[in-house]
Short mmCIF file of C-alpha atoms in Angstrom, two decimals:
data_model
loop_
_atom_site.label_atom_id
_atom_site.label_comp_id
_atom_site.label_asym_id
_atom_site.label_seq_id
_atom_site.Cartn_x
_atom_site.Cartn_y
_atom_site.Cartn_z
CA UNK A 91 145.84 71.96 35.30
CA UNK A 92 146.83 68.81 33.34
CA UNK A 93 144.43 65.72 32.94
CA UNK A 94 146.04 63.78 35.83
CA UNK A 95 145.36 66.55 38.46
CA UNK A 96 141.94 67.11 37.18
CA UNK A 97 141.15 63.41 37.50
CA UNK A 98 142.43 63.51 41.03
CA UNK A 99 140.66 66.62 41.86
CA UNK A 100 137.27 64.81 40.78
CA UNK A 101 138.13 61.67 42.59
CA UNK A 102 139.02 63.53 45.95
CA UNK A 103 135.67 65.42 45.57
CA UNK A 104 133.79 62.15 45.24
CA UNK A 105 135.66 60.50 48.13
CA UNK A 106 135.18 63.67 50.41
CA UNK A 107 131.51 63.58 49.54
CA UNK A 108 131.50 60.15 50.58
CA UNK A 109 133.23 60.57 53.80
CA UNK A 110 131.02 63.48 54.71
CA UNK A 111 127.74 61.89 53.90
CA UNK A 112 128.66 58.40 54.42
CA UNK A 113 125.32 57.43 52.85
CA UNK A 114 126.43 54.95 50.21
CA UNK A 115 129.09 53.52 52.32
CA UNK A 116 127.04 52.27 55.26
CA UNK A 117 124.12 51.73 53.07
CA UNK A 118 125.81 49.09 51.03
CA UNK A 119 127.70 47.95 54.19
CA UNK A 120 124.39 47.29 55.84
CA UNK A 121 123.20 45.67 52.68
CA UNK A 122 126.00 43.16 52.47
CA UNK A 123 125.69 42.65 56.22
CA UNK A 124 122.02 41.61 56.14
CA UNK A 125 122.27 39.58 52.90
CA UNK A 126 125.07 37.52 54.32
CA UNK A 127 123.10 37.24 57.57
CA UNK A 128 119.98 35.98 55.68
CA UNK A 129 122.13 33.58 53.91
CA UNK A 130 123.69 32.19 57.18
CA UNK A 131 120.11 31.77 58.40
CA UNK A 132 118.99 29.94 55.31
CA UNK A 133 121.72 27.68 54.53
CA UNK A 134 124.43 27.90 57.33
CA UNK A 135 127.59 26.23 56.01
CA UNK A 136 127.08 25.14 52.41
CA UNK A 137 129.22 23.03 49.97
CA UNK A 138 132.11 24.64 48.33
CA UNK A 139 130.34 25.14 44.96
CA UNK A 140 127.17 26.73 46.39
CA UNK A 141 129.57 28.99 48.56
CA UNK A 142 131.39 30.06 45.39
CA UNK A 143 128.24 30.74 43.38
CA UNK A 144 126.37 32.66 46.25
CA UNK A 145 129.68 34.76 46.70
CA UNK A 146 129.93 35.80 43.20
CA UNK A 147 125.93 36.42 43.08
CA UNK A 148 126.21 38.66 46.13
CA UNK A 149 129.16 40.61 44.53
CA UNK A 150 126.93 41.25 41.47
CA UNK A 151 124.17 42.59 43.59
CA UNK A 152 126.52 44.63 45.78
CA UNK A 153 128.08 46.04 42.73
CA UNK A 154 124.62 47.21 41.27
CA UNK A 155 123.72 48.82 44.48
CA UNK A 156 127.07 50.55 45.03
CA UNK A 157 127.43 51.75 41.56
CA UNK A 158 123.78 52.58 40.56
CA UNK A 159 123.71 55.92 42.12
CA UNK A 160 127.25 57.24 41.01
CA UNK A 161 125.57 59.35 38.31
CA UNK A 162 122.22 60.15 39.94
CA UNK A 163 123.57 62.52 42.74
CA UNK A 164 125.12 64.74 39.89
CA UNK A 165 122.56 67.28 38.79
CA UNK A 166 122.41 68.56 35.48
CA UNK A 167 123.79 71.86 36.38
CA UNK A 168 126.87 70.25 38.18
CA UNK A 169 127.50 67.97 35.32
CA UNK A 170 127.67 71.07 33.00
CA UNK A 171 130.04 72.59 35.22
CA UNK A 172 132.38 69.51 35.28
CA UNK A 173 132.13 69.24 31.66
CA UNK A 174 133.36 72.85 31.45
CA UNK A 175 136.11 72.48 33.83
CA UNK A 176 137.35 69.02 33.28
CA UNK A 177 135.91 67.45 30.04
CA UNK A 178 134.22 64.16 29.87
CA UNK A 179 137.18 61.99 29.60
CA UNK A 180 138.60 62.86 32.76
CA UNK A 181 135.28 62.59 34.60
CA UNK A 182 134.54 59.04 33.60
CA UNK A 183 138.07 58.05 34.58
CA UNK A 184 137.46 59.71 38.01
CA UNK A 185 134.18 57.95 38.28
CA UNK A 186 135.69 54.62 37.33
CA UNK A 187 138.48 54.98 39.76
CA UNK A 188 136.01 55.95 42.57
CA UNK A 189 133.63 53.01 41.92
CA UNK A 190 136.66 50.78 41.84
CA UNK A 191 137.85 51.94 45.11
CA UNK A 192 134.35 51.71 46.67
CA UNK A 193 133.88 48.18 45.08
CA UNK A 194 137.13 46.87 46.24
CA UNK A 195 136.38 47.78 49.77
CA UNK A 196 132.90 46.32 49.60
CA UNK A 197 134.37 42.93 48.08
CA UNK A 198 136.92 42.54 50.80
CA UNK A 199 134.27 43.25 53.49
CA UNK A 200 131.93 40.89 52.08
CA UNK A 201 134.74 38.26 51.85
CA UNK A 202 135.35 38.74 55.57
CA UNK A 203 131.74 38.48 56.43
CA UNK A 204 131.36 35.23 54.31
CA UNK A 205 134.28 33.71 55.98
CA UNK A 206 132.87 34.73 59.38
CA UNK A 207 129.35 33.47 58.89
CA UNK A 208 129.07 31.17 56.06
CA UNK A 209 132.24 29.21 56.58
CA UNK A 210 135.62 29.21 55.23
CA UNK A 211 136.15 26.55 52.44
CA UNK A 212 139.27 28.35 50.99
CA UNK A 213 142.47 26.34 51.03
CA UNK A 214 144.38 28.88 49.02
CA UNK A 215 143.39 32.11 50.67
CA UNK A 216 145.64 34.58 48.89
CA UNK A 217 144.77 33.21 45.55
CA UNK A 218 141.14 33.70 46.18
CA UNK A 219 141.80 37.26 47.54
CA UNK A 220 143.57 38.28 44.40
CA UNK A 221 140.81 36.76 42.28
CA UNK A 222 138.27 38.76 44.50
CA UNK A 223 140.13 41.78 44.00
CA UNK A 224 140.42 41.13 39.97
CA UNK A 225 136.62 40.46 40.11
CA UNK A 226 135.50 43.44 41.90
CA UNK A 227 137.66 45.55 39.30
CA UNK A 228 136.00 44.00 36.49
CA UNK A 229 132.31 44.24 37.99
CA UNK A 230 132.94 47.86 39.01
CA UNK A 231 134.27 48.98 35.64
CA UNK A 232 131.47 47.37 33.49
CA UNK A 233 128.77 48.85 35.82
CA UNK A 234 129.99 52.17 36.11
CA UNK A 235 129.73 52.36 32.14
CA UNK A 236 126.13 50.93 32.46
CA UNK A 237 125.27 53.34 35.24
CA UNK A 238 126.28 56.17 32.93
CA UNK A 239 124.07 54.68 30.11
CA UNK A 240 121.13 54.15 32.48
CA UNK A 241 121.46 57.58 34.09
CA UNK A 242 120.29 58.64 30.52
CA UNK A 243 117.03 56.62 30.74
CA UNK A 244 114.33 56.35 33.21
CA UNK A 245 113.87 53.22 35.52
CA UNK A 246 117.52 53.30 36.46
CA UNK A 247 118.04 50.46 38.67
CA UNK A 248 115.96 47.85 36.94
CA UNK A 249 117.59 49.00 33.55
CA UNK A 250 120.90 48.54 34.99
CA UNK A 251 120.27 44.97 35.86
CA UNK A 252 118.68 44.25 32.52
CA UNK A 253 121.53 45.80 30.61
CA UNK A 254 124.33 44.54 32.94
CA UNK A 255 123.68 40.92 33.60
CA UNK A 256 123.97 39.72 30.18
CA UNK A 257 127.18 41.54 29.49
CA UNK A 258 128.58 40.47 32.94
CA UNK A 259 127.90 36.66 32.45
CA UNK A 260 131.04 35.92 30.64
CA UNK A 261 133.25 37.52 33.20
CA UNK A 262 131.30 36.05 36.10
CA UNK A 263 131.72 32.60 34.52
CA UNK A 264 135.40 33.17 34.17
CA UNK A 265 135.69 34.36 37.71
CA UNK A 266 133.70 31.55 39.16
CA UNK A 267 135.88 29.18 37.06
CA UNK A 268 139.31 30.54 38.46
CA UNK A 269 137.82 31.04 42.04
CA UNK A 270 138.26 27.14 42.13
CA UNK A 271 141.93 27.86 42.51
CA UNK A 272 141.34 29.15 45.88
CA UNK A 273 139.60 25.93 46.72
CA UNK A 274 142.56 23.83 45.94
CA UNK A 275 141.78 22.82 42.29
CA UNK A 276 144.66 22.53 40.10
CA UNK A 277 144.54 23.82 36.45
CA UNK A 278 146.31 22.90 33.49
CA UNK A 279 149.60 24.74 33.35
CA UNK A 280 148.37 27.93 31.41
CA UNK A 281 144.80 27.53 31.82
CA UNK A 282 144.65 29.89 34.94
CA UNK A 283 146.95 32.62 33.59
CA UNK A 284 145.27 32.59 30.12
CA UNK A 285 141.87 33.37 31.96
CA UNK A 286 143.51 36.02 34.27
CA UNK A 287 144.97 37.66 31.33
CA UNK A 288 141.52 37.71 29.49
CA UNK A 289 139.70 39.09 32.38
CA UNK A 290 142.71 41.91 32.67
CA UNK A 291 142.24 42.42 28.86
CA UNK A 292 138.36 42.72 29.15
CA UNK A 293 138.81 45.31 31.96
CA UNK A 294 141.21 47.29 29.78
CA UNK A 295 138.66 47.07 26.75
CA UNK A 296 135.93 48.50 29.16
CA UNK A 297 138.20 51.47 30.17
CA UNK A 298 138.99 52.33 26.56
CA UNK A 299 135.22 51.91 25.63
CA UNK A 300 134.18 54.22 28.42
CA UNK A 301 136.67 56.82 27.56
CA UNK A 302 135.55 56.77 23.90
CA UNK A 303 131.88 56.46 24.34
CA UNK A 304 131.14 58.50 27.44
CA UNK A 305 131.62 61.93 25.73
CA UNK A 306 128.57 60.87 23.43
CA UNK A 307 126.56 60.27 26.42
CA UNK A 308 127.33 63.42 28.12
CA UNK A 309 126.13 65.73 25.53
CA UNK A 310 122.56 66.74 25.89
CA UNK B 284 109.00 43.06 -11.03
CA UNK B 285 112.71 43.74 -11.28
CA UNK B 286 115.27 42.38 -8.71
CA UNK B 287 118.73 43.36 -8.36
CA UNK B 288 121.41 41.07 -8.94
CA UNK B 289 122.18 40.22 -5.31
CA UNK B 290 118.52 39.52 -4.67
CA UNK B 291 118.53 36.87 -7.44
CA UNK B 292 121.64 35.45 -6.13
CA UNK B 293 120.25 35.00 -3.04
CA UNK B 294 117.20 33.18 -4.50
CA UNK B 295 119.39 30.90 -6.54
CA UNK B 296 121.85 30.25 -3.68
CA UNK B 297 119.25 29.45 -1.00
CA UNK B 298 116.98 27.19 -3.54
CA UNK B 299 120.48 25.34 -4.14
CA UNK B 300 120.84 24.89 -0.36
CA UNK B 301 117.33 23.89 0.20
CA UNK B 302 117.42 21.26 -2.49
CA UNK B 303 120.89 20.19 -2.44
CA UNK B 304 121.04 20.22 1.51
CA UNK B 305 118.11 18.07 1.54
CA UNK B 306 118.78 15.54 -1.27
CA UNK B 307 122.47 15.36 -2.17
CA UNK B 308 124.46 12.63 -0.21
CA UNK B 309 125.89 13.18 3.01
CA UNK B 310 128.52 11.15 5.03
CA UNK B 311 127.18 8.54 7.49
CA UNK B 312 128.39 9.41 10.89
CA UNK B 313 127.67 7.83 14.22
CA UNK B 314 124.97 9.61 16.20
CA UNK B 315 124.61 12.39 13.65
CA UNK B 316 123.53 10.20 10.78
CA UNK B 317 120.97 12.23 8.57
CA UNK B 318 120.80 15.19 11.19
CA UNK B 319 124.13 16.31 9.72
CA UNK B 320 122.19 18.22 7.09
CA UNK B 321 121.29 20.66 9.74
CA UNK B 322 124.83 22.11 9.48
CA UNK B 323 123.50 23.93 6.24
CA UNK B 324 120.86 25.59 8.21
CA UNK B 325 122.05 26.02 11.67
CA UNK B 326 125.57 27.24 11.43
CA UNK B 327 124.80 29.99 8.74
CA UNK B 328 122.58 31.54 11.32
CA UNK B 329 125.41 32.33 13.49
CA UNK B 330 127.51 33.62 10.57
CA UNK B 331 124.50 35.81 9.55
CA UNK B 332 123.95 36.95 13.17
CA UNK B 333 127.47 37.97 13.62
CA UNK B 334 127.36 39.80 10.23
CA UNK B 335 124.14 41.43 10.73
CA UNK B 336 125.06 42.72 14.29
CA UNK B 337 128.33 43.83 12.87
CA UNK B 338 126.31 46.00 10.28
CA UNK B 339 124.09 47.37 13.06
CA UNK B 340 127.34 48.40 15.12
CA UNK B 341 128.84 49.92 12.05
CA UNK B 342 125.77 52.11 11.53
CA UNK B 343 125.68 52.86 15.43
CA UNK B 344 129.39 54.26 14.93
CA UNK B 345 128.08 56.16 11.92
CA UNK B 346 125.33 57.68 13.93
CA UNK B 347 127.84 58.86 16.64
CA UNK B 348 130.06 60.51 14.07
CA UNK B 349 127.32 62.20 12.15
CA UNK B 350 123.86 62.20 13.74
CA UNK B 351 121.58 61.13 11.17
CA UNK B 352 118.14 59.28 11.83
CA UNK B 353 118.63 57.18 8.88
CA UNK B 354 121.74 55.54 10.51
CA UNK B 355 119.71 54.91 13.59
CA UNK B 356 116.87 53.34 11.52
CA UNK B 357 119.55 51.08 9.98
CA UNK B 358 121.16 49.98 13.14
CA UNK B 359 117.90 49.02 14.76
CA UNK B 360 116.78 47.13 11.68
CA UNK B 361 119.81 45.04 11.32
CA UNK B 362 120.09 44.55 15.18
CA UNK B 363 116.45 43.04 14.93
CA UNK B 364 117.22 40.76 12.07
CA UNK B 365 120.28 39.72 13.74
CA UNK B 366 118.18 38.76 16.94
CA UNK B 367 115.75 37.07 14.67
CA UNK B 368 118.78 34.98 13.31
CA UNK B 369 119.96 34.32 16.79
CA UNK B 370 116.65 32.94 17.91
CA UNK B 371 116.37 30.70 14.85
CA UNK B 372 120.07 29.46 15.58
CA UNK B 373 118.98 28.76 19.13
CA UNK B 374 115.81 26.86 17.89
CA UNK B 375 117.57 24.81 15.26
CA UNK B 376 120.30 24.09 17.54
CA UNK B 377 117.91 22.83 20.39
CA UNK B 378 116.27 20.63 17.86
CA UNK B 379 119.45 19.24 16.61
CA UNK B 380 120.81 18.62 20.12
CA UNK B 381 117.64 16.84 21.27
CA UNK B 382 118.44 14.19 18.78
CA UNK B 383 122.11 14.06 19.11
CA UNK B 384 122.97 15.18 22.62
CA UNK B 385 119.81 13.79 24.11
CA UNK B 386 118.27 17.01 25.40
CA UNK B 387 117.66 20.60 23.85
CA UNK B 388 119.61 22.47 26.13
CA UNK B 389 122.66 21.31 28.10
CA UNK B 390 124.41 24.58 29.29
CA UNK B 391 127.14 24.16 26.62
CA UNK B 392 129.29 27.34 26.74
CA UNK B 393 128.28 27.99 23.20
CA UNK B 394 124.51 27.85 24.02
CA UNK B 395 125.19 30.06 26.93
CA UNK B 396 126.93 32.58 24.50
CA UNK B 397 124.14 32.55 22.01
CA UNK B 398 121.65 33.08 25.08
CA UNK B 399 123.78 36.08 26.27
CA UNK B 400 123.79 37.71 22.75
CA UNK B 401 119.94 37.45 22.58
CA UNK B 402 119.51 38.92 26.00
CA UNK B 403 121.97 41.76 25.31
CA UNK B 404 120.02 42.70 22.07
CA UNK B 405 116.67 42.31 23.98
CA UNK B 406 118.02 44.85 26.67
CA UNK B 407 119.26 47.04 23.78
CA UNK B 408 115.50 47.26 22.64
CA UNK B 409 114.17 47.67 26.27
CA UNK B 410 116.63 50.58 26.83
CA UNK B 411 115.51 52.27 23.58
CA UNK B 412 112.04 51.76 24.53
CA UNK B 413 112.47 53.44 27.97
CA UNK B 414 113.57 56.87 26.50
CA UNK B 415 111.14 59.02 25.09
CA UNK B 416 113.36 61.85 23.54
CA UNK B 417 113.97 60.51 19.92
CA UNK B 418 117.61 62.10 19.49
CA UNK B 419 118.52 60.97 23.02
CA UNK B 420 117.25 57.44 22.43
CA UNK B 421 119.16 56.95 19.24
CA UNK B 422 122.43 58.27 20.91
CA UNK B 423 122.27 56.29 24.17
CA UNK B 424 121.13 53.22 22.04
CA UNK B 425 124.08 53.63 19.86
CA UNK B 426 126.45 53.77 22.77
CA UNK B 427 124.90 50.66 24.28
CA UNK B 428 124.97 48.95 20.99
CA UNK B 429 128.90 49.40 20.61
CA UNK B 430 129.61 48.71 24.18
CA UNK B 431 127.65 45.67 24.18
CA UNK B 432 128.95 44.27 20.89
CA UNK B 433 132.56 44.99 22.19
CA UNK B 434 131.94 42.97 25.25
CA UNK B 435 130.07 40.28 23.30
CA UNK B 436 132.97 39.52 20.89
CA UNK B 437 135.12 37.98 23.72
CA UNK B 438 132.35 35.88 24.94
CA UNK B 439 131.65 34.52 21.71
CA UNK B 440 135.15 34.14 20.20
CA UNK B 441 137.75 33.54 23.10
CA UNK B 442 135.84 32.09 25.98
CA UNK B 443 134.46 29.14 23.94
CA UNK B 444 138.02 28.32 23.01
CA UNK B 445 139.06 28.01 26.74
CA UNK B 446 136.32 25.91 28.16
CA UNK B 447 135.20 22.28 27.39
CA UNK B 448 132.28 22.02 24.98
CA UNK B 449 129.94 19.56 23.35
CA UNK B 450 130.07 21.44 20.06
CA UNK B 451 132.59 20.23 17.68
CA UNK B 452 136.11 22.04 17.45
CA UNK B 453 136.07 22.90 21.15
CA UNK B 454 139.68 24.00 22.44
CA UNK B 455 140.24 24.90 18.95
CA UNK B 456 138.08 26.56 16.13
CA UNK B 457 134.58 27.05 17.72
CA UNK B 458 132.91 27.54 14.35
CA UNK B 459 132.58 25.04 11.65
CA UNK B 460 134.52 21.91 12.29
CA UNK B 461 136.15 20.98 8.92
CA UNK B 462 136.55 17.44 10.14
CA UNK B 463 132.73 17.00 10.11
CA UNK B 464 132.12 17.87 6.57
CA UNK B 465 133.51 16.08 3.48
CA UNK B 466 134.00 17.64 0.15
CA UNK B 467 130.39 17.19 -1.05
CA UNK B 468 129.09 19.05 2.11
CA UNK B 469 131.58 22.03 1.80
CA UNK B 470 130.46 22.32 -1.89
CA UNK B 471 127.19 23.66 -0.27
CA UNK B 472 128.13 25.08 3.08
CA UNK B 473 130.74 27.56 2.07
CA UNK B 474 129.70 28.86 -1.23
CA UNK B 475 125.88 28.55 -0.81
CA UNK B 476 124.65 28.28 2.74
CA UNK B 477 126.68 30.89 4.23
CA UNK B 478 126.49 33.58 1.83
CA UNK B 479 123.03 32.86 0.98
CA UNK B 480 121.68 33.25 4.59
CA UNK B 481 123.80 36.35 5.16
CA UNK B 482 122.27 38.07 1.83
CA UNK B 483 118.77 36.99 2.98
CA UNK B 484 119.44 38.79 6.38
CA UNK B 485 120.59 41.90 4.65
CA UNK B 486 117.57 41.78 2.41
CA UNK B 487 115.00 41.25 5.21
CA UNK B 488 116.77 44.20 7.05
CA UNK B 489 116.67 46.50 3.89
CA UNK B 490 112.87 45.86 3.62
CA UNK B 491 112.34 46.77 7.32
CA UNK B 492 114.41 49.89 6.80
CA UNK B 493 112.33 50.91 3.89
CA UNK B 494 109.15 50.38 6.03
CA UNK B 495 110.52 52.35 8.78
CA UNK B 496 111.56 55.17 6.36
CA UNK B 497 108.07 55.57 5.19
CA UNK B 498 106.64 55.21 8.92
CA UNK B 499 109.07 58.08 10.09
CA UNK B 500 109.07 60.23 6.95
CA UNK B 501 108.59 63.35 9.24
CA UNK B 502 111.51 62.51 11.26
CA UNK B 503 113.93 62.21 8.48
CA UNK B 504 113.48 65.48 6.63
CA UNK B 505 113.89 63.90 3.21
#
């Protein structure tokens, strides 16, 4: 088997597990629904800036919740098994892809719920949709790597927040900034594409770092 | 007491920065006035922090290539001194900002970047403390150190160039703005203040490394 088939085999295994157990998916879905409902009860229809800020903060917490358990469910023995048949590089790529898919779905669901319950301030819906997809990719990549690190330490969830929030702030700031394109703000001619390129570059950087660094985490 | 040449150089440079920085003439600028002297002490903190954190990452990479507890001790010592420099940089900046921008903290993008850097290194030490196994702690710590540093660089070097800032040189060079310094000031800043504080940081770190070497003698097998 070459690398790509291995990666897809691992990805398929994760997705199948998800489809059979449906624990994370519905768990996080319920998390999104209840959070957005509480927000609706608290603030109903906020201003655009508040909407934007809340949306991205909720994305952040959804991501922590959705990604945190991705390395927990693998027991030591199973990790060793994957290590021998697939190698750490393939394993982390499969995990990155899996979390990316989950996070993409969750982001789109939460966008739908936000528009349904907290109002729709979006003028340029498809711009914002693109930005949300880019944002969910960025968030899921960074937090997958952090989950891999946190899996090696005790107090998983809290550690992920401690390690992750400072690292993700720059990306979140950029995302909140470019989100304003969805609210009808116009940018200087190159500013928007510059920031999108920077975010994509950061995503690429995270993928490369994950592939290089994960083998060192894996060894025990 | 015998000091090696670079320690003597550090003492000479920093004495010059202290005396020259406080006594020599500076250009009179609106709002800034005499506070412009802070540039000798505030800006080198960031140069120092970047260099020290860079050295820390270098030792983390060395640890991953060849596991050796000494590399781990060096990585943490340099990171700790880097954090100290970062904290001093924020404090000197906040004092300066209070008199020139009107308030110590104005959510300027570079202030946010500095705060992010401090949070990241604080998280590095929390992560290390949460792992009890010494080898695993060193390895996981090294991975996080490298990953966090790689994510921090764009935050400190690219994003400030894209966003509006109160700091000089926004949308251009986010470091020292050459327009604010005249020839006399540059004579202190570049040859003395920047290298002086960097060497001081290396000196402090080398002392903590030596203390840790004595404390962890039984771990090092030397």
